[in-house]
mmCIF file with all atom_site columns, C-alpha atoms in Angstrom:
data_model
loop_
_atom_site.group_PDB
_atom_site.id
_atom_site.type_symbol
_atom_site.label_atom_id
_atom_site.label_alt_id
_atom_site.label_comp_id
_atom_site.label_asym_id
_atom_site.label_entity_id
_atom_site.label_seq_id
_atom_site.pdbx_PDB_ins_code
_atom_site.Cartn_x
_atom_site.Cartn_y
_atom_site.Cartn_z
_atom_site.occupancy
_atom_site.B_iso_or_equiv
_atom_site.pdbx_formal_charge
_atom_site.auth_seq_id
_atom_site.auth_comp_id
_atom_site.auth_asym_id
_atom_site.auth_atom_id
_atom_site.pdbx_PDB_model_num
ATOM 1   C CA . UNK B 1 1   ? 213.112 115.406 84.065  1.00 0.00 ? 1   UNK B CA 1
ATOM 2   C CA . UNK B 1 2   ? 211.101 114.599 87.351  1.00 0.00 ? 2   UNK B CA 1
ATOM 3   C CA . UNK B 1 3   ? 207.948 116.612 86.450  1.00 0.00 ? 3   UNK B CA 1
ATOM 4   C CA . UNK B 1 4   ? 205.296 115.224 84.146  1.00 0.00 ? 4   UNK B CA 1
ATOM 5   C CA . UNK B 1 5   ? 204.485 118.338 81.929  1.00 0.00 ? 5   UNK B CA 1
ATOM 6   C CA . UNK B 1 6   ? 201.555 117.978 79.246  1.00 0.00 ? 6   UNK B CA 1
ATOM 7   C CA . UNK B 1 7   ? 202.326 120.577 76.639  1.00 0.00 ? 7   UNK B CA 1
ATOM 8   C CA . UNK B 1 8   ? 202.780 120.356 73.102  1.00 0.00 ? 8   UNK B CA 1
ATOM 9   C CA . UNK B 1 9   ? 206.215 122.160 73.090  1.00 0.00 ? 9   UNK B CA 1
ATOM 10  C CA . UNK B 1 10  ? 207.278 119.055 75.748  1.00 0.00 ? 10  UNK B CA 1
ATOM 11  C CA . UNK B 1 11  ? 208.600 116.199 73.613  1.00 0.00 ? 11  UNK B CA 1
ATOM 12  C CA . UNK B 1 12  ? 208.674 113.827 76.684  1.00 0.00 ? 12  UNK B CA 1
ATOM 13  C CA . UNK B 1 13  ? 208.733 113.489 80.601  1.00 0.00 ? 13  UNK B CA 1
ATOM 14  C CA . UNK B 1 14  ? 210.980 111.557 82.670  1.00 0.00 ? 14  UNK B CA 1
ATOM 15  C CA . UNK B 1 15  ? 209.882 110.966 86.333  1.00 0.00 ? 15  UNK B CA 1
ATOM 16  C CA . UNK B 1 16  ? 208.920 108.354 88.820  1.00 0.00 ? 16  UNK B CA 1
ATOM 17  C CA . UNK B 1 17  ? 205.646 106.650 88.760  1.00 0.00 ? 17  UNK B CA 1
ATOM 18  C CA . UNK B 1 18  ? 204.356 108.995 91.360  1.00 0.00 ? 18  UNK B CA 1
ATOM 19  C CA . UNK B 1 19  ? 200.764 107.191 91.860  1.00 0.00 ? 19  UNK B CA 1
ATOM 20  C CA . UNK B 1 20  ? 202.827 104.089 92.607  1.00 0.00 ? 20  UNK B CA 1
ATOM 21  C CA . UNK B 1 21  ? 204.962 105.970 95.083  1.00 0.00 ? 21  UNK B CA 1
ATOM 22  C CA . UNK B 1 22  ? 201.680 106.996 96.809  1.00 0.00 ? 22  UNK B CA 1
ATOM 23  C CA . UNK B 1 23  ? 200.697 103.192 96.956  1.00 0.00 ? 23  UNK B CA 1
ATOM 24  C CA . UNK B 1 24  ? 204.232 102.300 98.301  1.00 0.00 ? 24  UNK B CA 1
ATOM 25  C CA . UNK B 1 25  ? 203.797 104.736 100.960 1.00 0.00 ? 25  UNK B CA 1
ATOM 26  C CA . UNK B 1 26  ? 200.396 103.811 102.033 1.00 0.00 ? 26  UNK B CA 1
ATOM 27  C CA . UNK B 1 27  ? 201.141 100.144 101.873 1.00 0.00 ? 27  UNK B CA 1
ATOM 28  C CA . UNK B 1 28  ? 204.241 100.849 104.334 1.00 0.00 ? 28  UNK B CA 1
ATOM 29  C CA . UNK B 1 29  ? 202.091 102.627 106.566 1.00 0.00 ? 29  UNK B CA 1
ATOM 30  C CA . UNK B 1 30  ? 199.567 99.558  106.867 1.00 0.00 ? 30  UNK B CA 1
ATOM 31  C CA . UNK B 1 31  ? 202.407 97.119  107.282 1.00 0.00 ? 31  UNK B CA 1
ATOM 32  C CA . UNK B 1 32  ? 203.522 99.095  110.306 1.00 0.00 ? 32  UNK B CA 1
ATOM 33  C CA . UNK B 1 33  ? 199.871 98.917  111.834 1.00 0.00 ? 33  UNK B CA 1
ATOM 34  C CA . UNK B 1 34  ? 199.108 95.481  110.713 1.00 0.00 ? 34  UNK B CA 1
ATOM 35  C CA . UNK B 1 35  ? 197.432 94.290  113.876 1.00 0.00 ? 35  UNK B CA 1
ATOM 36  C CA . UNK B 1 36  ? 195.143 97.523  114.395 1.00 0.00 ? 36  UNK B CA 1
ATOM 37  C CA . UNK B 1 37  ? 191.485 96.608  114.736 1.00 0.00 ? 37  UNK B CA 1
ATOM 38  C CA . UNK B 1 38  ? 190.452 100.062 113.120 1.00 0.00 ? 38  UNK B CA 1
ATOM 39  C CA . UNK B 1 39  ? 191.475 102.043 110.033 1.00 0.00 ? 39  UNK B CA 1
ATOM 40  C CA . UNK B 1 40  ? 194.805 103.422 110.392 1.00 0.00 ? 40  UNK B CA 1
ATOM 41  C CA . UNK B 1 41  ? 194.328 107.593 110.501 1.00 0.00 ? 41  UNK B CA 1
ATOM 42  C CA . UNK B 1 42  ? 196.606 108.948 107.915 1.00 0.00 ? 42  UNK B CA 1
ATOM 43  C CA . UNK B 1 43  ? 197.592 112.594 107.677 1.00 0.00 ? 43  UNK B CA 1
ATOM 44  C CA . UNK B 1 44  ? 198.759 113.527 103.940 1.00 0.00 ? 44  UNK B CA 1
ATOM 45  C CA . UNK B 1 45  ? 201.233 116.244 104.014 1.00 0.00 ? 45  UNK B CA 1
ATOM 46  C CA . UNK B 1 46  ? 200.723 117.336 100.192 1.00 0.00 ? 46  UNK B CA 1
ATOM 47  C CA . UNK B 1 47  ? 203.175 119.262 97.872  1.00 0.00 ? 47  UNK B CA 1
ATOM 48  C CA . UNK B 1 48  ? 202.645 122.325 95.898  1.00 0.00 ? 48  UNK B CA 1
ATOM 49  C CA . UNK B 1 49  ? 198.959 122.512 94.949  1.00 0.00 ? 49  UNK B CA 1
ATOM 50  C CA . UNK B 1 50  ? 198.011 121.810 91.114  1.00 0.00 ? 50  UNK B CA 1
ATOM 51  C CA . UNK B 1 51  ? 201.616 119.879 90.360  1.00 0.00 ? 51  UNK B CA 1
ATOM 52  C CA . UNK B 1 52  ? 201.400 116.783 88.760  1.00 0.00 ? 52  UNK B CA 1
ATOM 53  C CA . UNK B 1 53  ? 203.607 115.064 91.336  1.00 0.00 ? 53  UNK B CA 1
ATOM 54  C CA . UNK B 1 54  ? 201.344 116.319 94.159  1.00 0.00 ? 54  UNK B CA 1
ATOM 55  C CA . UNK B 1 55  ? 198.173 115.096 92.322  1.00 0.00 ? 55  UNK B CA 1
ATOM 56  C CA . UNK B 1 56  ? 199.571 111.764 91.694  1.00 0.00 ? 56  UNK B CA 1
ATOM 57  C CA . UNK B 1 57  ? 201.313 111.028 95.049  1.00 0.00 ? 57  UNK B CA 1
ATOM 58  C CA . UNK B 1 58  ? 197.694 111.802 96.576  1.00 0.00 ? 58  UNK B CA 1
ATOM 59  C CA . UNK B 1 59  ? 195.846 109.846 93.893  1.00 0.00 ? 59  UNK B CA 1
ATOM 60  C CA . UNK B 1 60  ? 198.324 106.614 94.848  1.00 0.00 ? 60  UNK B CA 1
ATOM 61  C CA . UNK B 1 61  ? 197.448 107.198 98.475  1.00 0.00 ? 61  UNK B CA 1
ATOM 62  C CA . UNK B 1 62  ? 193.623 107.765 97.759  1.00 0.00 ? 62  UNK B CA 1
ATOM 63  C CA . UNK B 1 63  ? 193.609 104.601 95.498  1.00 0.00 ? 63  UNK B CA 1
ATOM 64  C CA . UNK B 1 64  ? 195.061 102.398 98.332  1.00 0.00 ? 64  UNK B CA 1
ATOM 65  C CA . UNK B 1 65  ? 192.781 103.931 100.735 1.00 0.00 ? 65  UNK B CA 1
ATOM 66  C CA . UNK B 1 66  ? 189.565 103.105 98.888  1.00 0.00 ? 66  UNK B CA 1
ATOM 67  C CA . UNK B 1 67  ? 190.701 99.559  97.899  1.00 0.00 ? 67  UNK B CA 1
ATOM 68  C CA . UNK B 1 68  ? 191.702 98.606  101.608 1.00 0.00 ? 68  UNK B CA 1
ATOM 69  C CA . UNK B 1 69  ? 189.501 99.009  104.810 1.00 0.00 ? 69  UNK B CA 1
ATOM 70  C CA . UNK B 1 70  ? 192.563 99.695  106.965 1.00 0.00 ? 70  UNK B CA 1
ATOM 71  C CA . UNK B 1 71  ? 193.511 102.894 106.253 1.00 0.00 ? 71  UNK B CA 1
ATOM 72  C CA . UNK B 1 72  ? 191.320 106.585 106.282 1.00 0.00 ? 72  UNK B CA 1
ATOM 73  C CA . UNK B 1 73  ? 192.902 109.883 105.399 1.00 0.00 ? 73  UNK B CA 1
ATOM 74  C CA . UNK B 1 74  ? 191.908 112.033 108.218 1.00 0.00 ? 74  UNK B CA 1
ATOM 75  C CA . UNK B 1 75  ? 193.592 115.256 106.697 1.00 0.00 ? 75  UNK B CA 1
ATOM 76  C CA . UNK B 1 76  ? 195.256 116.471 103.665 1.00 0.00 ? 76  UNK B CA 1
ATOM 77  C CA . UNK B 1 77  ? 197.178 120.018 104.489 1.00 0.00 ? 77  UNK B CA 1
ATOM 78  C CA . UNK B 1 78  ? 199.685 121.524 101.915 1.00 0.00 ? 78  UNK B CA 1
ATOM 79  C CA . UNK B 1 79  ? 203.425 121.612 102.801 1.00 0.00 ? 79  UNK B CA 1
ATOM 80  C CA . UNK B 1 80  ? 204.291 123.153 99.353  1.00 0.00 ? 80  UNK B CA 1
ATOM 81  C CA . UNK B 1 81  ? 207.427 121.156 99.468  1.00 0.00 ? 81  UNK B CA 1
ATOM 82  C CA . UNK B 1 82  ? 208.914 123.341 101.925 1.00 0.00 ? 82  UNK B CA 1
ATOM 83  C CA . UNK B 1 83  ? 210.028 122.828 105.162 1.00 0.00 ? 83  UNK B CA 1
ATOM 84  C CA . UNK B 1 84  ? 208.829 125.807 107.090 1.00 0.00 ? 84  UNK B CA 1
ATOM 85  C CA . UNK B 1 85  ? 205.152 125.464 105.421 1.00 0.00 ? 85  UNK B CA 1
ATOM 86  C CA . UNK B 1 86  ? 204.944 122.205 106.129 1.00 0.00 ? 86  UNK B CA 1
ATOM 87  C CA . UNK B 1 87  ? 206.184 122.971 109.832 1.00 0.00 ? 87  UNK B CA 1
ATOM 88  C CA . UNK B 1 88  ? 203.679 125.631 110.111 1.00 0.00 ? 88  UNK B CA 1
ATOM 89  C CA . UNK B 1 89  ? 200.506 123.784 108.557 1.00 0.00 ? 89  UNK B CA 1
ATOM 90  C CA . UNK B 1 90  ? 201.247 120.559 110.489 1.00 0.00 ? 90  UNK B CA 1
ATOM 91  C CA . UNK B 1 91  ? 201.639 122.500 113.864 1.00 0.00 ? 91  UNK B CA 1
ATOM 92  C CA . UNK B 1 92  ? 198.489 124.369 113.174 1.00 0.00 ? 92  UNK B CA 1
ATOM 93  C CA . UNK B 1 93  ? 196.926 120.765 112.617 1.00 0.00 ? 93  UNK B CA 1
ATOM 94  C CA . UNK B 1 94  ? 198.145 119.588 115.592 1.00 0.00 ? 94  UNK B CA 1
ATOM 95  C CA . UNK B 1 95  ? 196.755 122.101 117.464 1.00 0.00 ? 95  UNK B CA 1
ATOM 96  C CA . UNK B 1 96  ? 193.456 120.844 116.692 1.00 0.00 ? 96  UNK B CA 1
ATOM 97  C CA . UNK B 1 97  ? 194.064 117.530 118.541 1.00 0.00 ? 97  UNK B CA 1
ATOM 98  C CA . UNK B 1 98  ? 192.402 115.210 116.145 1.00 0.00 ? 98  UNK B CA 1
ATOM 99  C CA . UNK B 1 99  ? 193.737 111.882 116.471 1.00 0.00 ? 99  UNK B CA 1
ATOM 100 C CA . UNK B 1 100 ? 195.923 110.018 113.809 1.00 0.00 ? 100 UNK B CA 1
ATOM 101 C CA . UNK B 1 101 ? 198.466 107.279 113.507 1.00 0.00 ? 101 UNK B CA 1
ATOM 102 C CA . UNK B 1 102 ? 200.673 107.921 110.637 1.00 0.00 ? 102 UNK B CA 1
ATOM 103 C CA . UNK B 1 103 ? 201.614 110.766 108.505 1.00 0.00 ? 103 UNK B CA 1
ATOM 104 C CA . UNK B 1 104 ? 202.626 110.692 104.562 1.00 0.00 ? 104 UNK B CA 1
ATOM 105 C CA . UNK B 1 105 ? 204.545 113.328 103.410 1.00 0.00 ? 105 UNK B CA 1
ATOM 106 C CA . UNK B 1 106 ? 204.962 114.155 99.659  1.00 0.00 ? 106 UNK B CA 1
ATOM 107 C CA . UNK B 1 107 ? 208.540 114.982 99.812  1.00 0.00 ? 107 UNK B CA 1
ATOM 108 C CA . UNK B 1 108 ? 211.735 115.094 102.094 1.00 0.00 ? 108 UNK B CA 1
ATOM 109 C CA . UNK B 1 109 ? 211.766 118.567 102.586 1.00 0.00 ? 109 UNK B CA 1
ATOM 110 C CA . UNK B 1 110 ? 208.240 118.538 103.747 1.00 0.00 ? 110 UNK B CA 1
ATOM 111 C CA . UNK B 1 111 ? 209.287 115.798 106.079 1.00 0.00 ? 111 UNK B CA 1
ATOM 112 C CA . UNK B 1 112 ? 211.863 117.937 107.791 1.00 0.00 ? 112 UNK B CA 1
ATOM 113 C CA . UNK B 1 113 ? 209.114 120.633 108.946 1.00 0.00 ? 113 UNK B CA 1
ATOM 114 C CA . UNK B 1 114 ? 206.790 117.543 109.922 1.00 0.00 ? 114 UNK B CA 1
ATOM 115 C CA . UNK B 1 115 ? 209.311 116.104 112.424 1.00 0.00 ? 115 UNK B CA 1
ATOM 116 C CA . UNK B 1 116 ? 209.913 119.452 114.088 1.00 0.00 ? 116 UNK B CA 1
ATOM 117 C CA . UNK B 1 117 ? 206.292 120.071 114.427 1.00 0.00 ? 117 UNK B CA 1
ATOM 118 C CA . UNK B 1 118 ? 205.700 116.586 115.867 1.00 0.00 ? 118 UNK B CA 1
ATOM 119 C CA . UNK B 1 119 ? 208.822 117.088 118.087 1.00 0.00 ? 119 UNK B CA 1
ATOM 120 C CA . UNK B 1 120 ? 207.466 120.470 119.363 1.00 0.00 ? 120 UNK B CA 1
ATOM 121 C CA . UNK B 1 121 ? 204.253 118.601 120.307 1.00 0.00 ? 121 UNK B CA 1
ATOM 122 C CA . UNK B 1 122 ? 206.027 115.854 122.063 1.00 0.00 ? 122 UNK B CA 1
ATOM 123 C CA . UNK B 1 123 ? 204.865 113.333 119.521 1.00 0.00 ? 123 UNK B CA 1
ATOM 124 C CA . UNK B 1 124 ? 207.458 110.555 118.571 1.00 0.00 ? 124 UNK B CA 1
ATOM 125 C CA . UNK B 1 125 ? 205.010 107.431 118.083 1.00 0.00 ? 125 UNK B CA 1
ATOM 126 C CA . UNK B 1 126 ? 203.702 108.194 114.609 1.00 0.00 ? 126 UNK B CA 1
ATOM 127 C CA . UNK B 1 127 ? 204.764 106.495 111.346 1.00 0.00 ? 127 UNK B CA 1
ATOM 128 C CA . UNK B 1 128 ? 206.068 108.648 109.316 1.00 0.00 ? 128 UNK B CA 1
ATOM 129 C CA . UNK B 1 129 ? 206.717 107.849 105.576 1.00 0.00 ? 129 UNK B CA 1
ATOM 130 C CA . UNK B 1 130 ? 208.181 110.310 102.917 1.00 0.00 ? 130 UNK B CA 1
ATOM 131 C CA . UNK B 1 131 ? 209.106 110.591 99.714  1.00 0.00 ? 131 UNK B CA 1
ATOM 132 C CA . UNK B 1 132 ? 212.897 111.717 97.512  1.00 0.00 ? 132 UNK B CA 1
ATOM 133 C CA . UNK B 1 133 ? 215.683 109.970 99.231  1.00 0.00 ? 133 UNK B CA 1
ATOM 134 C CA . UNK B 1 134 ? 217.524 113.017 99.947  1.00 0.00 ? 134 UNK B CA 1
ATOM 135 C CA . UNK B 1 135 ? 220.918 113.068 101.808 1.00 0.00 ? 135 UNK B CA 1
ATOM 136 C CA . UNK B 1 136 ? 219.252 114.793 105.109 1.00 0.00 ? 136 UNK B CA 1
ATOM 137 C CA . UNK B 1 137 ? 216.529 112.167 105.483 1.00 0.00 ? 137 UNK B CA 1
ATOM 138 C CA . UNK B 1 138 ? 218.909 109.439 106.093 1.00 0.00 ? 138 UNK B CA 1
ATOM 139 C CA . UNK B 1 139 ? 219.895 110.307 109.510 1.00 0.00 ? 139 UNK B CA 1
ATOM 140 C CA . UNK B 1 140 ? 216.386 110.867 110.667 1.00 0.00 ? 140 UNK B CA 1
ATOM 141 C CA . UNK B 1 141 ? 215.432 107.111 109.397 1.00 0.00 ? 141 UNK B CA 1
ATOM 142 C CA . UNK B 1 142 ? 218.656 105.745 111.182 1.00 0.00 ? 142 UNK B CA 1
ATOM 143 C CA . UNK B 1 143 ? 217.683 107.868 114.586 1.00 0.00 ? 143 UNK B CA 1
ATOM 144 C CA . UNK B 1 144 ? 213.882 106.565 114.197 1.00 0.00 ? 144 UNK B CA 1
ATOM 145 C CA . UNK B 1 145 ? 212.289 109.911 113.669 1.00 0.00 ? 145 UNK B CA 1
ATOM 146 C CA . UNK B 1 146 ? 211.127 108.847 109.999 1.00 0.00 ? 146 UNK B CA 1
ATOM 147 C CA . UNK B 1 147 ? 210.055 105.242 109.439 1.00 0.00 ? 147 UNK B CA 1
ATOM 148 C CA . UNK B 1 148 ? 210.859 105.235 105.689 1.00 0.00 ? 148 UNK B CA 1
ATOM 149 C CA . UNK B 1 149 ? 211.425 107.374 102.259 1.00 0.00 ? 149 UNK B CA 1
ATOM 150 C CA . UNK B 1 150 ? 210.416 106.230 98.574  1.00 0.00 ? 150 UNK B CA 1
ATOM 151 C CA . UNK B 1 151 ? 213.722 106.913 97.196  1.00 0.00 ? 151 UNK B CA 1
ATOM 152 C CA . UNK B 1 152 ? 213.446 108.368 93.064  1.00 0.00 ? 152 UNK B CA 1
ATOM 153 C CA . UNK B 1 153 ? 216.225 107.642 90.993  1.00 0.00 ? 153 UNK B CA 1
ATOM 154 C CA . UNK B 1 154 ? 217.462 110.656 89.789  1.00 0.00 ? 154 UNK B CA 1
ATOM 155 C CA . UNK B 1 155 ? 220.687 109.583 88.081  1.00 0.00 ? 155 UNK B CA 1
ATOM 156 C CA . UNK B 1 156 ? 218.244 107.055 86.123  1.00 0.00 ? 156 UNK B CA 1
ATOM 157 C CA . UNK B 1 157 ? 216.184 110.045 85.136  1.00 0.00 ? 157 UNK B CA 1
ATOM 158 C CA . UNK B 1 158 ? 219.063 111.652 83.445  1.00 0.00 ? 158 UNK B CA 1
ATOM 159 C CA . UNK B 1 159 ? 220.368 108.445 82.043  1.00 0.00 ? 159 UNK B CA 1
ATOM 160 C CA . UNK B 1 160 ? 216.877 107.962 80.364  1.00 0.00 ? 160 UNK B CA 1
ATOM 161 C CA . UNK B 1 161 ? 216.222 111.560 79.380  1.00 0.00 ? 161 UNK B CA 1
ATOM 162 C CA . UNK B 1 162 ? 219.607 111.504 77.367  1.00 0.00 ? 162 UNK B CA 1
ATOM 163 C CA . UNK B 1 163 ? 218.646 108.325 75.819  1.00 0.00 ? 163 UNK B CA 1
ATOM 164 C CA . UNK B 1 164 ? 215.326 109.790 74.657  1.00 0.00 ? 164 UNK B CA 1
ATOM 165 C CA . UNK B 1 165 ? 217.191 112.859 73.397  1.00 0.00 ? 165 UNK B CA 1
ATOM 166 C CA . UNK B 1 166 ? 219.426 110.581 71.422  1.00 0.00 ? 166 UNK B CA 1
ATOM 167 C CA . UNK B 1 167 ? 216.542 108.760 69.908  1.00 0.00 ? 167 UNK B CA 1
ATOM 168 C CA . UNK B 1 168 ? 214.724 111.839 69.028  1.00 0.00 ? 168 UNK B CA 1
ATOM 169 C CA . UNK B 1 169 ? 218.159 113.370 67.483  1.00 0.00 ? 169 UNK B CA 1
ATOM 170 C CA . UNK B 1 170 ? 218.224 110.469 65.501  1.00 0.00 ? 170 UNK B CA 1
ATOM 171 C CA . UNK B 1 171 ? 214.861 110.876 64.212  1.00 0.00 ? 171 UNK B CA 1
ATOM 172 C CA . UNK B 1 172 ? 213.286 107.748 66.189  1.00 0.00 ? 172 UNK B CA 1
ATOM 173 C CA . UNK B 1 173 ? 209.788 108.191 67.803  1.00 0.00 ? 173 UNK B CA 1
ATOM 174 C CA . UNK B 1 174 ? 209.949 108.815 71.795  1.00 0.00 ? 174 UNK B CA 1
ATOM 175 C CA . UNK B 1 175 ? 207.037 107.966 74.194  1.00 0.00 ? 175 UNK B CA 1
ATOM 176 C CA . UNK B 1 176 ? 205.417 110.924 75.723  1.00 0.00 ? 176 UNK B CA 1
ATOM 177 C CA . UNK B 1 177 ? 206.711 109.922 79.267  1.00 0.00 ? 177 UNK B CA 1
ATOM 178 C CA . UNK B 1 178 ? 209.086 107.476 80.805  1.00 0.00 ? 178 UNK B CA 1
ATOM 179 C CA . UNK B 1 179 ? 208.730 106.205 84.366  1.00 0.00 ? 179 UNK B CA 1
ATOM 180 C CA . UNK B 1 180 ? 212.142 105.544 86.542  1.00 0.00 ? 180 UNK B CA 1
ATOM 181 C CA . UNK B 1 181 ? 212.186 103.425 89.246  1.00 0.00 ? 181 UNK B CA 1
ATOM 182 C CA . UNK B 1 182 ? 211.552 103.924 93.128  1.00 0.00 ? 182 UNK B CA 1
ATOM 183 C CA . UNK B 1 183 ? 212.101 101.768 96.021  1.00 0.00 ? 183 UNK B CA 1
ATOM 184 C CA . UNK B 1 184 ? 211.116 102.215 99.713  1.00 0.00 ? 184 UNK B CA 1
ATOM 185 C CA . UNK B 1 185 ? 214.040 102.721 102.067 1.00 0.00 ? 185 UNK B CA 1
ATOM 186 C CA . UNK B 1 186 ? 213.388 101.658 105.727 1.00 0.00 ? 186 UNK B CA 1
ATOM 187 C CA . UNK B 1 187 ? 217.078 101.890 107.058 1.00 0.00 ? 187 UNK B CA 1
ATOM 188 C CA . UNK B 1 188 ? 219.200 99.353  108.502 1.00 0.00 ? 188 UNK B CA 1
ATOM 189 C CA . UNK B 1 189 ? 217.960 95.827  109.378 1.00 0.00 ? 189 UNK B CA 1
ATOM 190 C CA . UNK B 1 190 ? 217.290 95.441  113.203 1.00 0.00 ? 190 UNK B CA 1
ATOM 191 C CA . UNK B 1 191 ? 218.519 92.610  115.318 1.00 0.00 ? 191 UNK B CA 1
#
């Protein structure tokens, strides 16, 4: 559940389509900067290296970047799906003073650290898009510190996982992986 694992001992994996998650984040960033007359400069705060969700989310961002002239990834730093590491790495990167417009953070734990790093450097004008939809991210979205998160569906993952198990136990063939739904949450409608 929530991890793509390609190994002979794993019957199936149930997770989000993380390539699509990366594309959704990139599309939202592009929409926030629609009138810009140059490519949007994006810092990617990746998850754990060599983990499939990290690879796939990055691939979604890269695919969007290659297909569109309006976005440029200026840095990829590793937050390791950890608040403190993301804060440290983002702070190091900010100290270099390289211009950027937006951050795509691979998960909400990373994002908490990115928010702290941005705040400590006095930056409040950057577009910040995250992934997960954990409870603690919603106040940051409602307060304008985070623009959006791509919400995954853990309850749906569990349901699909149990259905796959039921099929398997009844002797039916199951797919090597199943994707569950994700959607972009950008907060309450503004008047």
